[in-house]
JSON list of C-alpha atoms in Angstrom, two decimals:
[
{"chain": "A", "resi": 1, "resn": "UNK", "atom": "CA", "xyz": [0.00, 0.00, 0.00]},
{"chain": "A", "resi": 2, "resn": "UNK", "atom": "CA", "xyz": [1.13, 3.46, -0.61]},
{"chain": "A", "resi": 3, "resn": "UNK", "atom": "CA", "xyz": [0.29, 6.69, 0.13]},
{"chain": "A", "resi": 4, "resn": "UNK", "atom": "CA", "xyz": [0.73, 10.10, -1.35]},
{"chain": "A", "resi": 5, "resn": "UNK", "atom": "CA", "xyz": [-0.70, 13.70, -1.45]},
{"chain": "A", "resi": 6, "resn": "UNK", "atom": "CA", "xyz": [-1.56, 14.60, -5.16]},
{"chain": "A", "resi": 7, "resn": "UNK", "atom": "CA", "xyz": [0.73, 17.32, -4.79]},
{"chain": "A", "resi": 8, "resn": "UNK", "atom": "CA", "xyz": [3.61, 14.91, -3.30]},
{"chain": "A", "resi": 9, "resn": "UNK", "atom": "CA", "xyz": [2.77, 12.51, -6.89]},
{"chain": "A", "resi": 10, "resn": "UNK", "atom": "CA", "xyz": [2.88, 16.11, -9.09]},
{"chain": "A", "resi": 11, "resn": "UNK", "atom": "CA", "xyz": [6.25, 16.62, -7.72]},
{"chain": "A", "resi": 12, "resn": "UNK", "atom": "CA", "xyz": [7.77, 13.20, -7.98]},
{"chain": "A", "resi": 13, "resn": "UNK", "atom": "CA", "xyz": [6.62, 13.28, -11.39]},
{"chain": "A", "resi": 14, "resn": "UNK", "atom": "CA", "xyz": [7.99, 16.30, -12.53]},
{"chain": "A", "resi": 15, "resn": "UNK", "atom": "CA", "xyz": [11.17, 15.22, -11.23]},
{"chain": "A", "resi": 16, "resn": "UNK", "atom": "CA", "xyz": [11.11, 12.55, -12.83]},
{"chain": "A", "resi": 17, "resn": "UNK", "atom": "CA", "xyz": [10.97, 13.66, -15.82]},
{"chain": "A", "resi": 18, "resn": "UNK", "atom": "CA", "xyz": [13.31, 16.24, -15.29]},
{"chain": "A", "resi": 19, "resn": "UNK", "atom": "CA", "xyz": [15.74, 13.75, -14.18]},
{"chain": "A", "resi": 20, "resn": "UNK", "atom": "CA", "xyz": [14.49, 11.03, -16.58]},
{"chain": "A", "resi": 21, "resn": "UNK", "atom": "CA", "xyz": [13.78, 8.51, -14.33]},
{"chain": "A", "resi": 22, "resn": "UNK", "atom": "CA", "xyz": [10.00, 7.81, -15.26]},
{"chain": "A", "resi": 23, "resn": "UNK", "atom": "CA", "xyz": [10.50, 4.33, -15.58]},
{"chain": "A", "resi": 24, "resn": "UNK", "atom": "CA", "xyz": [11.60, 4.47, -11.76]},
{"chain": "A", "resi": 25, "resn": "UNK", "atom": "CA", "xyz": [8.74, 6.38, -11.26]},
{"chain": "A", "resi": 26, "resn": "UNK", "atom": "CA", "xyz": [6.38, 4.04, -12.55]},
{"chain": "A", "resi": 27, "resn": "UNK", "atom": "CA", "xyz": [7.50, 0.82, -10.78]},
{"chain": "A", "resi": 28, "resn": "UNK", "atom": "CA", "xyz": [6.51, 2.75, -7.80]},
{"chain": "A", "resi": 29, "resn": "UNK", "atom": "CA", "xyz": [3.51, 3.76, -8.10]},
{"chain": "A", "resi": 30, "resn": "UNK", "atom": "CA", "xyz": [2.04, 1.16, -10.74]},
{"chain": "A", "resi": 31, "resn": "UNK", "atom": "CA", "xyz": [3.59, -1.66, -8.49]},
{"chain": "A", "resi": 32, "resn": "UNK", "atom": "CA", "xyz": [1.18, -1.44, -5.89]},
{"chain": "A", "resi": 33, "resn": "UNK", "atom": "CA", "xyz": [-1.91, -3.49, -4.41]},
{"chain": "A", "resi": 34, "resn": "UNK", "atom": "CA", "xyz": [-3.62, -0.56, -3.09]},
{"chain": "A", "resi": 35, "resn": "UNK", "atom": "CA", "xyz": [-2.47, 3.39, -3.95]},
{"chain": "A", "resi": 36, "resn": "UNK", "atom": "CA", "xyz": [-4.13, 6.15, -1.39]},
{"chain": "A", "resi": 37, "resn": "UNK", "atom": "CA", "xyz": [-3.94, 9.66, -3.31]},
{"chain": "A", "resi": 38, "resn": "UNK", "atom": "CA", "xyz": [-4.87, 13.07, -1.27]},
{"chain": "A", "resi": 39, "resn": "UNK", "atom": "CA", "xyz": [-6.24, 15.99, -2.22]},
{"chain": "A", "resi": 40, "resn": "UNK", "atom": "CA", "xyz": [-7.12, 14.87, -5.72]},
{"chain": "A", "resi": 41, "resn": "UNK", "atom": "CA", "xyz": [-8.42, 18.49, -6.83]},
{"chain": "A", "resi": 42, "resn": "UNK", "atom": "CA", "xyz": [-5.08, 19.27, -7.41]},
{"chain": "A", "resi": 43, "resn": "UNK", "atom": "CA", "xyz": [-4.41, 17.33, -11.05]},
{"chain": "A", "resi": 44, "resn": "UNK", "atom": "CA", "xyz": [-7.27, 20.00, -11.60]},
{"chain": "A", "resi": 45, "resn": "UNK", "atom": "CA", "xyz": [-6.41, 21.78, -15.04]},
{"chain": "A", "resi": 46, "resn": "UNK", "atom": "CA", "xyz": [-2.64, 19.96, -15.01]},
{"chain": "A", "resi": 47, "resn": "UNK", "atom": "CA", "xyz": [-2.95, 18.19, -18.25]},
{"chain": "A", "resi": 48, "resn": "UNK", "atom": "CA", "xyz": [0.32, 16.02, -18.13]},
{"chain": "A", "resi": 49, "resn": "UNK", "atom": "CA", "xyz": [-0.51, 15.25, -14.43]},
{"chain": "A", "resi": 50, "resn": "UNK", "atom": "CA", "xyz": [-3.75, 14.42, -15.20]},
{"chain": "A", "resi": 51, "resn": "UNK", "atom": "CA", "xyz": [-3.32, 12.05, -18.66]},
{"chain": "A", "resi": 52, "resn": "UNK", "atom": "CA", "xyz": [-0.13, 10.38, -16.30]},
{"chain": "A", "resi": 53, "resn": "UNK", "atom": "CA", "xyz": [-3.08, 9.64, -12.98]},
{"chain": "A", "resi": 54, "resn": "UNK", "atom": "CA", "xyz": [-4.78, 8.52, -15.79]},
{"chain": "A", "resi": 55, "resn": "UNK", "atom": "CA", "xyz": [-2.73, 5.73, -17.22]},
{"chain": "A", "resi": 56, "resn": "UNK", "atom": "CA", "xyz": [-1.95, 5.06, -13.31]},
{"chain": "A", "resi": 57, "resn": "UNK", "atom": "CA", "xyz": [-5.33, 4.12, -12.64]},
{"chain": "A", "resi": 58, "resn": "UNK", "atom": "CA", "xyz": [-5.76, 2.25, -15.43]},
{"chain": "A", "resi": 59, "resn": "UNK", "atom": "CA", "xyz": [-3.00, 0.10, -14.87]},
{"chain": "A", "resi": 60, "resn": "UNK", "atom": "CA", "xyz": [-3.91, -0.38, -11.10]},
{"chain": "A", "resi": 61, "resn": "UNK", "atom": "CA", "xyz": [-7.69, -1.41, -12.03]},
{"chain": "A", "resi": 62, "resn": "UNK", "atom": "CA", "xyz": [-6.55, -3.85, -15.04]},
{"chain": "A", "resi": 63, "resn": "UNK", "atom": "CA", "xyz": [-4.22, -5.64, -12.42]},
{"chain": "A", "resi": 64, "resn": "UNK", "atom": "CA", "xyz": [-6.76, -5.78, -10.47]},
{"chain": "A", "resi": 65, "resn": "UNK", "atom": "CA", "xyz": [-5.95, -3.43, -7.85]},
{"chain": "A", "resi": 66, "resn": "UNK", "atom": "CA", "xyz": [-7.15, -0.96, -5.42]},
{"chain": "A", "resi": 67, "resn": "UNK", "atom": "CA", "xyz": [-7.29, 2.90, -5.64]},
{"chain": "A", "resi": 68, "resn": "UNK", "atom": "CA", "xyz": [-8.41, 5.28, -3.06]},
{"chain": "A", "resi": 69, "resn": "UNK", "atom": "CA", "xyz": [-8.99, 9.06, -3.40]},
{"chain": "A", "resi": 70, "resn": "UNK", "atom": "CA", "xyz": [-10.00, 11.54, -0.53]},
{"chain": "A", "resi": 71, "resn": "UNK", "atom": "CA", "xyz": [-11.14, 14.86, -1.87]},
{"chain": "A", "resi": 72, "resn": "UNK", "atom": "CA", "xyz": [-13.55, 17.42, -0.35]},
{"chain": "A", "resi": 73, "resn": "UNK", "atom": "CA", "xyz": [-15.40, 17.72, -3.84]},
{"chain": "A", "resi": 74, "resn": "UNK", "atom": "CA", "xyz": [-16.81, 14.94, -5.81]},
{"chain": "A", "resi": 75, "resn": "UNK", "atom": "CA", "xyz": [-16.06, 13.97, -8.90]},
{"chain": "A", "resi": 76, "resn": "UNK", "atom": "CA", "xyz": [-18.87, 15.86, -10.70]},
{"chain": "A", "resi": 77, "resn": "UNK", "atom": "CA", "xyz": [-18.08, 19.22, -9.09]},
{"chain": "A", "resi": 78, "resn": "UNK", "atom": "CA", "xyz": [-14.34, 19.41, -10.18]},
{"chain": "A", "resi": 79, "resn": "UNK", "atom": "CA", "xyz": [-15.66, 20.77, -13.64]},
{"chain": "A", "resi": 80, "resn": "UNK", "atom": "CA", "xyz": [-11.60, 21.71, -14.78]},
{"chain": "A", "resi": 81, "resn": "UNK", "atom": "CA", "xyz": [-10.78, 17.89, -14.41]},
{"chain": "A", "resi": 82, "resn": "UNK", "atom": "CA", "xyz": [-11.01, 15.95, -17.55]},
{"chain": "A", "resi": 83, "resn": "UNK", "atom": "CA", "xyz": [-13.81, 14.14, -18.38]},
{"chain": "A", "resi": 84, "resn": "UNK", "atom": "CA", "xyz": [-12.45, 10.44, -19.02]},
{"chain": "A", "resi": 85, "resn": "UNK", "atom": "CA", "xyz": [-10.71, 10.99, -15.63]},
{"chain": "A", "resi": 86, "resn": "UNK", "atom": "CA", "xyz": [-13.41, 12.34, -13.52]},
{"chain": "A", "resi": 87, "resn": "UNK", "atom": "CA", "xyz": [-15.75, 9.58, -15.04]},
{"chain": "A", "resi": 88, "resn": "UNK", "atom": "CA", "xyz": [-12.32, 6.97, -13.50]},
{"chain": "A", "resi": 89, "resn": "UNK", "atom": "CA", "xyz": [-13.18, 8.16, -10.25]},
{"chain": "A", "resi": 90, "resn": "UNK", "atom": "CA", "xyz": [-17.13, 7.74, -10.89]},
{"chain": "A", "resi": 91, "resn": "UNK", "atom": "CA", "xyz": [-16.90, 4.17, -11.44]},
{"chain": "A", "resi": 92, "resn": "UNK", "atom": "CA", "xyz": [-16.02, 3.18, -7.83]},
{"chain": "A", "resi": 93, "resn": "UNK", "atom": "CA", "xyz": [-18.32, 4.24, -4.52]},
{"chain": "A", "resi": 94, "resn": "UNK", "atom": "CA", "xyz": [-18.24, 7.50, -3.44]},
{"chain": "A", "resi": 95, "resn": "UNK", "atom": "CA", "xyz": [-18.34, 7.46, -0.16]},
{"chain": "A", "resi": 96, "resn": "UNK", "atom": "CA", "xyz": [-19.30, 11.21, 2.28]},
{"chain": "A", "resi": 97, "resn": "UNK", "atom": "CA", "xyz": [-17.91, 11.37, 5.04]},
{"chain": "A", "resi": 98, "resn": "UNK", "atom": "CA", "xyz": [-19.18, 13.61, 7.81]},
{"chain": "A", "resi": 99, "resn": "UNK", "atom": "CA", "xyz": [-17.36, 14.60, 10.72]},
{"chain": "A", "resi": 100, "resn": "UNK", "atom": "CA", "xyz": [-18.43, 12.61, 14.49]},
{"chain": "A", "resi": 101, "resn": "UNK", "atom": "CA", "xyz": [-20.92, 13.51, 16.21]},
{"chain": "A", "resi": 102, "resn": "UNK", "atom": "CA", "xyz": [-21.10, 14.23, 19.77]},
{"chain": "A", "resi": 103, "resn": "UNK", "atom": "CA", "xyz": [-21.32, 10.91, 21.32]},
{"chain": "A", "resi": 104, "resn": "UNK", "atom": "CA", "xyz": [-18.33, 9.86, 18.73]},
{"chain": "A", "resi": 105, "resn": "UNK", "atom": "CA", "xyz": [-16.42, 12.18, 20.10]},
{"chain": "A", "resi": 106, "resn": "UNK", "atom": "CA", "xyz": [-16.96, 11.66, 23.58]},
{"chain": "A", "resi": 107, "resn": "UNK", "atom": "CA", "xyz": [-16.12, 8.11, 23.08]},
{"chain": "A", "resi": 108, "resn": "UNK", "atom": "CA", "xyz": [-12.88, 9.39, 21.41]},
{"chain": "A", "resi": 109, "resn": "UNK", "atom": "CA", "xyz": [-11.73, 11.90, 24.41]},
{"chain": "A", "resi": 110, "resn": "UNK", "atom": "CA", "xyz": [-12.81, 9.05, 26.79]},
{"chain": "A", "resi": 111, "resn": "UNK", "atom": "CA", "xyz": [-10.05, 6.23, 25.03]},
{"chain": "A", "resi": 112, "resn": "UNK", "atom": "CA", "xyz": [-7.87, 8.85, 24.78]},
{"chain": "A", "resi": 113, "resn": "UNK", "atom": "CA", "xyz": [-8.04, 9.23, 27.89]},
{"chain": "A", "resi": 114, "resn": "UNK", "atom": "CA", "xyz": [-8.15, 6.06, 29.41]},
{"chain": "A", "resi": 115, "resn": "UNK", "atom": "CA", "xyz": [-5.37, 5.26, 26.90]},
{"chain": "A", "resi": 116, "resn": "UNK", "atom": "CA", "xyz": [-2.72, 8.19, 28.67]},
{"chain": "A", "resi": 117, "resn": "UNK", "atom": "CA", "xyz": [-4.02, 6.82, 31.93]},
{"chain": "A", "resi": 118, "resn": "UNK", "atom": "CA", "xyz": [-5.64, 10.60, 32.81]},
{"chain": "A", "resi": 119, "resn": "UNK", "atom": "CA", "xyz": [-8.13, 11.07, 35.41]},
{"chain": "A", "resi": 120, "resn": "UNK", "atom": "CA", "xyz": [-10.79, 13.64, 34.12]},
{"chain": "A", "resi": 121, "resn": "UNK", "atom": "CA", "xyz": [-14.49, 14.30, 35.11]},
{"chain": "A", "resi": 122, "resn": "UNK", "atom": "CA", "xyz": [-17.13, 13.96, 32.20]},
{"chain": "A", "resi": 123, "resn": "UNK", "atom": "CA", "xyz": [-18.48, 17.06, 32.38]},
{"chain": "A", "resi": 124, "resn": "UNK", "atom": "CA", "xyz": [-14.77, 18.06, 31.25]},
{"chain": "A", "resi": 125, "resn": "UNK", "atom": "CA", "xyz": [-14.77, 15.85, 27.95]},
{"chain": "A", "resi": 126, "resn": "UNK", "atom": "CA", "xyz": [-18.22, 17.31, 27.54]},
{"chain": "A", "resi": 127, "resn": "UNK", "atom": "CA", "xyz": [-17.15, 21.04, 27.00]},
{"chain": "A", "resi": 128, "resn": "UNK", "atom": "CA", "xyz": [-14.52, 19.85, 24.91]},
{"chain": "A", "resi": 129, "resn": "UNK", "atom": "CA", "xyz": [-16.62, 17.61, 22.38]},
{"chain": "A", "resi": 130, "resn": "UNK", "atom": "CA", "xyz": [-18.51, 20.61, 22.13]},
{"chain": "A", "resi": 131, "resn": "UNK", "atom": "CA", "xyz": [-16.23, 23.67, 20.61]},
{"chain": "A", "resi": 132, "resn": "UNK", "atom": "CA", "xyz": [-14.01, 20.89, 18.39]},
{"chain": "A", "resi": 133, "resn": "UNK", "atom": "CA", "xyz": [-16.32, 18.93, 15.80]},
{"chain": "A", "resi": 134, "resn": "UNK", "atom": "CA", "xyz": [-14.59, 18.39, 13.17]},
{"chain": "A", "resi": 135, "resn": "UNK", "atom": "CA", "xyz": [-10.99, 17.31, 12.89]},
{"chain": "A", "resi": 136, "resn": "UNK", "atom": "CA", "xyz": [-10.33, 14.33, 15.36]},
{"chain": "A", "resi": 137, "resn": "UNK", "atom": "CA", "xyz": [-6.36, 15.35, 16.53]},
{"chain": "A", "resi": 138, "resn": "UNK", "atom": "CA", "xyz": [-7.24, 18.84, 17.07]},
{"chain": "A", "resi": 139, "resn": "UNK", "atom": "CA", "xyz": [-9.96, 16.92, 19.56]},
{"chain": "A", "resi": 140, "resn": "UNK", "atom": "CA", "xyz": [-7.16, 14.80, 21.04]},
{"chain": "A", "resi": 141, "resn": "UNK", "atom": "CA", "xyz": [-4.52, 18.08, 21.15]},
{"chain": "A", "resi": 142, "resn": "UNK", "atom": "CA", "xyz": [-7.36, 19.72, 22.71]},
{"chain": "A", "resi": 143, "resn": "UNK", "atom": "CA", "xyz": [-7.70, 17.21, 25.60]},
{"chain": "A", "resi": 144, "resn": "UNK", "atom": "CA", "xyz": [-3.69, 17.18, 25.44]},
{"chain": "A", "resi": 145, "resn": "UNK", "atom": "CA", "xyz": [-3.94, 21.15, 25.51]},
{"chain": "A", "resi": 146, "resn": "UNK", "atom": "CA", "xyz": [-6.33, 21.07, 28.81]},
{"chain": "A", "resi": 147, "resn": "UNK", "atom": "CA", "xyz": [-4.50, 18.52, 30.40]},
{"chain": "A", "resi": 148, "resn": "UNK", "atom": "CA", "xyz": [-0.68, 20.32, 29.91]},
{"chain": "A", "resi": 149, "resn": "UNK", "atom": "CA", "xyz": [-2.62, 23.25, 31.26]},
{"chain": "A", "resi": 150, "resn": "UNK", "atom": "CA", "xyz": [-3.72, 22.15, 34.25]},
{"chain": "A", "resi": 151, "resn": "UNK", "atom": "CA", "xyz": [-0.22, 20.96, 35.21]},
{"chain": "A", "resi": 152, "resn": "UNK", "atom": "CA", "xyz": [1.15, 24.47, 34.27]},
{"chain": "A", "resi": 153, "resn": "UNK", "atom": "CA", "xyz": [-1.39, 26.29, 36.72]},
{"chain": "A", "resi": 154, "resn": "UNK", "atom": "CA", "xyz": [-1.07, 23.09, 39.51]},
{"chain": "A", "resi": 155, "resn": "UNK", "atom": "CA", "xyz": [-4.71, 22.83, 39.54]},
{"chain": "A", "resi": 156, "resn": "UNK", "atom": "CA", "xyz": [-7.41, 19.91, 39.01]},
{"chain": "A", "resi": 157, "resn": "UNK", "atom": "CA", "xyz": [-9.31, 19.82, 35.23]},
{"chain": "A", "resi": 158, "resn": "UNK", "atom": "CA", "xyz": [-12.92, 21.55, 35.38]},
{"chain": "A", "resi": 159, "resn": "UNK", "atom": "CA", "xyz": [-14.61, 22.50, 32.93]},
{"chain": "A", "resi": 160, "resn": "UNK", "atom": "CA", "xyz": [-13.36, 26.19, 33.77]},
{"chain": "A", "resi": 161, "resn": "UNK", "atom": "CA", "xyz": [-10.15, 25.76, 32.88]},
{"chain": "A", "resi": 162, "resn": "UNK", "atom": "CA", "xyz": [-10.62, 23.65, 29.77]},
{"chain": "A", "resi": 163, "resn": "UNK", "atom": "CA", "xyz": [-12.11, 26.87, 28.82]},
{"chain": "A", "resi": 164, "resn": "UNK", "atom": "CA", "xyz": [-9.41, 29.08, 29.55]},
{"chain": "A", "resi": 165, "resn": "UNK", "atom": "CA", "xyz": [-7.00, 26.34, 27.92]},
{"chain": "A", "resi": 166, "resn": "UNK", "atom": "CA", "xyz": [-9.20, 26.40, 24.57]},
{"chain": "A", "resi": 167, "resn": "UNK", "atom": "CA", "xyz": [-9.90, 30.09, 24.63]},
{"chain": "A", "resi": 168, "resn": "UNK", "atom": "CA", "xyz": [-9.34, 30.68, 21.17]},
{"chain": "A", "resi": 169, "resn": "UNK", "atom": "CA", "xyz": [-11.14, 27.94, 20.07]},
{"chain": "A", "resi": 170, "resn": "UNK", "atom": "CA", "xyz": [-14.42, 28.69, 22.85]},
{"chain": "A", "resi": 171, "resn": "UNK", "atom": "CA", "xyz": [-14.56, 32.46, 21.93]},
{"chain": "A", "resi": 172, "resn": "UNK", "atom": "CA", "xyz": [-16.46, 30.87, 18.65]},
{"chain": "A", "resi": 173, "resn": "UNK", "atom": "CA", "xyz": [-18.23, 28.14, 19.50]},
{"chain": "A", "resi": 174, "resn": "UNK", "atom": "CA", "xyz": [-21.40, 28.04, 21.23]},
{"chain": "A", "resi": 175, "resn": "UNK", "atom": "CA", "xyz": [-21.26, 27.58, 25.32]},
{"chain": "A", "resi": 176, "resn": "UNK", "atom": "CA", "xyz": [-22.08, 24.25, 27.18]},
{"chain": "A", "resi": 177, "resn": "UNK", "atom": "CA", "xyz": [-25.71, 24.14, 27.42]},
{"chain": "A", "resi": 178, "resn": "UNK", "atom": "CA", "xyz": [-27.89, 21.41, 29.90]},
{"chain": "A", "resi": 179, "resn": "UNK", "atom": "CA", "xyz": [-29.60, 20.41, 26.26]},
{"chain": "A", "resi": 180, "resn": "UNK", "atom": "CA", "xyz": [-26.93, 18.07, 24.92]},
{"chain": "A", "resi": 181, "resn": "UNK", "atom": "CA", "xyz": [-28.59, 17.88, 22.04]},
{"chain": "A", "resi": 182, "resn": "UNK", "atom": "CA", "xyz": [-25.32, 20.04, 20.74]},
{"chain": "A", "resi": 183, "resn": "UNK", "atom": "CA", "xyz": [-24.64, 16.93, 18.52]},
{"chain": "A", "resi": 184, "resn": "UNK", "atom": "CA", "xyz": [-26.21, 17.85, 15.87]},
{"chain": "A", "resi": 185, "resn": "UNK", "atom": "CA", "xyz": [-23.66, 20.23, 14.41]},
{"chain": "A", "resi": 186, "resn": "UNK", "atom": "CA", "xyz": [-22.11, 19.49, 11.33]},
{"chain": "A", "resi": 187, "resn": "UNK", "atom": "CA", "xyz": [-20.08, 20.77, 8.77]},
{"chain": "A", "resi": 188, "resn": "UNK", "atom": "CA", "xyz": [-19.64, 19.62, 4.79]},
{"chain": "A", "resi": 189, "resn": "UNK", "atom": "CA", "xyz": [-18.04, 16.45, 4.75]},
{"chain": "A", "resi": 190, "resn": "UNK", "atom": "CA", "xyz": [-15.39, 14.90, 2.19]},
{"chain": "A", "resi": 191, "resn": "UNK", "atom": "CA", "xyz": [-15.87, 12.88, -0.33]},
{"chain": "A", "resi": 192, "resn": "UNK", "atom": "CA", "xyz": [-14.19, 9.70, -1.20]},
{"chain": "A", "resi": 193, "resn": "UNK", "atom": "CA", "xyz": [-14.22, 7.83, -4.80]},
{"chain": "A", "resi": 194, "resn": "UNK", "atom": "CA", "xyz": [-13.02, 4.09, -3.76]},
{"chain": "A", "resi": 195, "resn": "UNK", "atom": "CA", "xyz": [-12.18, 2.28, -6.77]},
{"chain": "A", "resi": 196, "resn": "UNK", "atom": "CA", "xyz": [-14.24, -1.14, -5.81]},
{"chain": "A", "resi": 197, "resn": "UNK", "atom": "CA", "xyz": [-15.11, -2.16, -9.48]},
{"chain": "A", "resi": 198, "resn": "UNK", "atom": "CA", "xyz": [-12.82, -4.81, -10.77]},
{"chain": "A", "resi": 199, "resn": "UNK", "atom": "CA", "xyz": [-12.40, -6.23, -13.76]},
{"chain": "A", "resi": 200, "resn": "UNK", "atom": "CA", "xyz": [-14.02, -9.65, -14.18]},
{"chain": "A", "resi": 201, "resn": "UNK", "atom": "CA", "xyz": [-11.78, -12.95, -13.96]},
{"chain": "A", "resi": 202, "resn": "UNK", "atom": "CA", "xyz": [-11.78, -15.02, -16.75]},
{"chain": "A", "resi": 203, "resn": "UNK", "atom": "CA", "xyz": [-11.35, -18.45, -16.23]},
{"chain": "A", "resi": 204, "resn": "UNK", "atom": "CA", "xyz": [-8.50, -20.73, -18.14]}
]
């Protein structure tokens, strides 16, 4: 398995054929039972980036292999990508993924927590589920952030100073409230092509 940013494969292919070494550059990434590609807006309106993803894929999905692309557009709404690669990414399922919800990420400051062995009330995780929603390490630095806090001021967590800890990030959300109903914010999500169509066997 391998995994690059679309930027990282733009740049390795431009050196490459700078340095003409595209034959090195396609053993690595046409070698490969599963390739992971971020940020695939980027091959957007790059014509020799996008006809070389091209010929990647189809390698990869006529050996029978597995691609994966995270994006936060689908493939319909990046209109500067060529057609007979968006329609590639089409093929597979397009999965959207929404950021957790409020009980996920309870459950996520609570392993965290048990993981690092630290002692913290609930109604501590609570205020801290609710001003980060969206990105699941910034939830985890948070609880580092409140934790490394505490020790700096000598004092026991409360929900009082996870607040002064995540100041910046409280000043914008909205406060803990008694309805915990709070779960139901969300933001846009990403979207995912997964390449699950293969080509059918044929038997011998």
């Amino acid at each position: 398995m391998l995994y690059v940013s679309a930027e990282q494969y733009t740049n390795e292919l431009v050196t490459a054929i700078r340095e003409k070494s595209t034959d090195e550059f396609r053993k690595k990434f046409r070698n490969v039972d599963m390739l992971l590609v971020g940020r695939r807006a980027v091959f957007a309106g790059k014509e020799q980036i996008e006809e070389n993803f091209f010929y990647t894929f189809n390698e990869l999905h006529s050996s029978n292999r597995q691609i994966v692309v995270a994006s936060d557009q689908s493939p319909k709404s990046i209109t500067a990508m060529k057609e007979r690669l968006r329609s590639r990414f089409e093929w597979g399922l397009v999965a959207d993924l929404q950021p957790p919800d409020f009980e996920t990420r309870m459950g996520i400051l609570q392993n965290k927590a048990d993981h690092d062995e630290i002692t913290i009330k609930h109604d501590v995780l609570e205020y801290i589920a609710l001003q980060v929603k969206d990105n699941i390490r910034a939830l985890e630095g948070s609880l580092n952030r409140v934790v490394a806090y505490s020790k700096l001021l000598n004092t026991a967590v409360t929900p009082e100073i996870a607040g002064r800890a995540l100041c910046d990030i409280a000043s914008k959300e909205p406060k803990l409230a008694a309805d915990h109903s709070a779960p139901h914010y969300r933001n846009s999500g990403r979207h995912i092509p997964i390449d699950t169509h293969r080509p059918p066997r044929t038997k011998t």
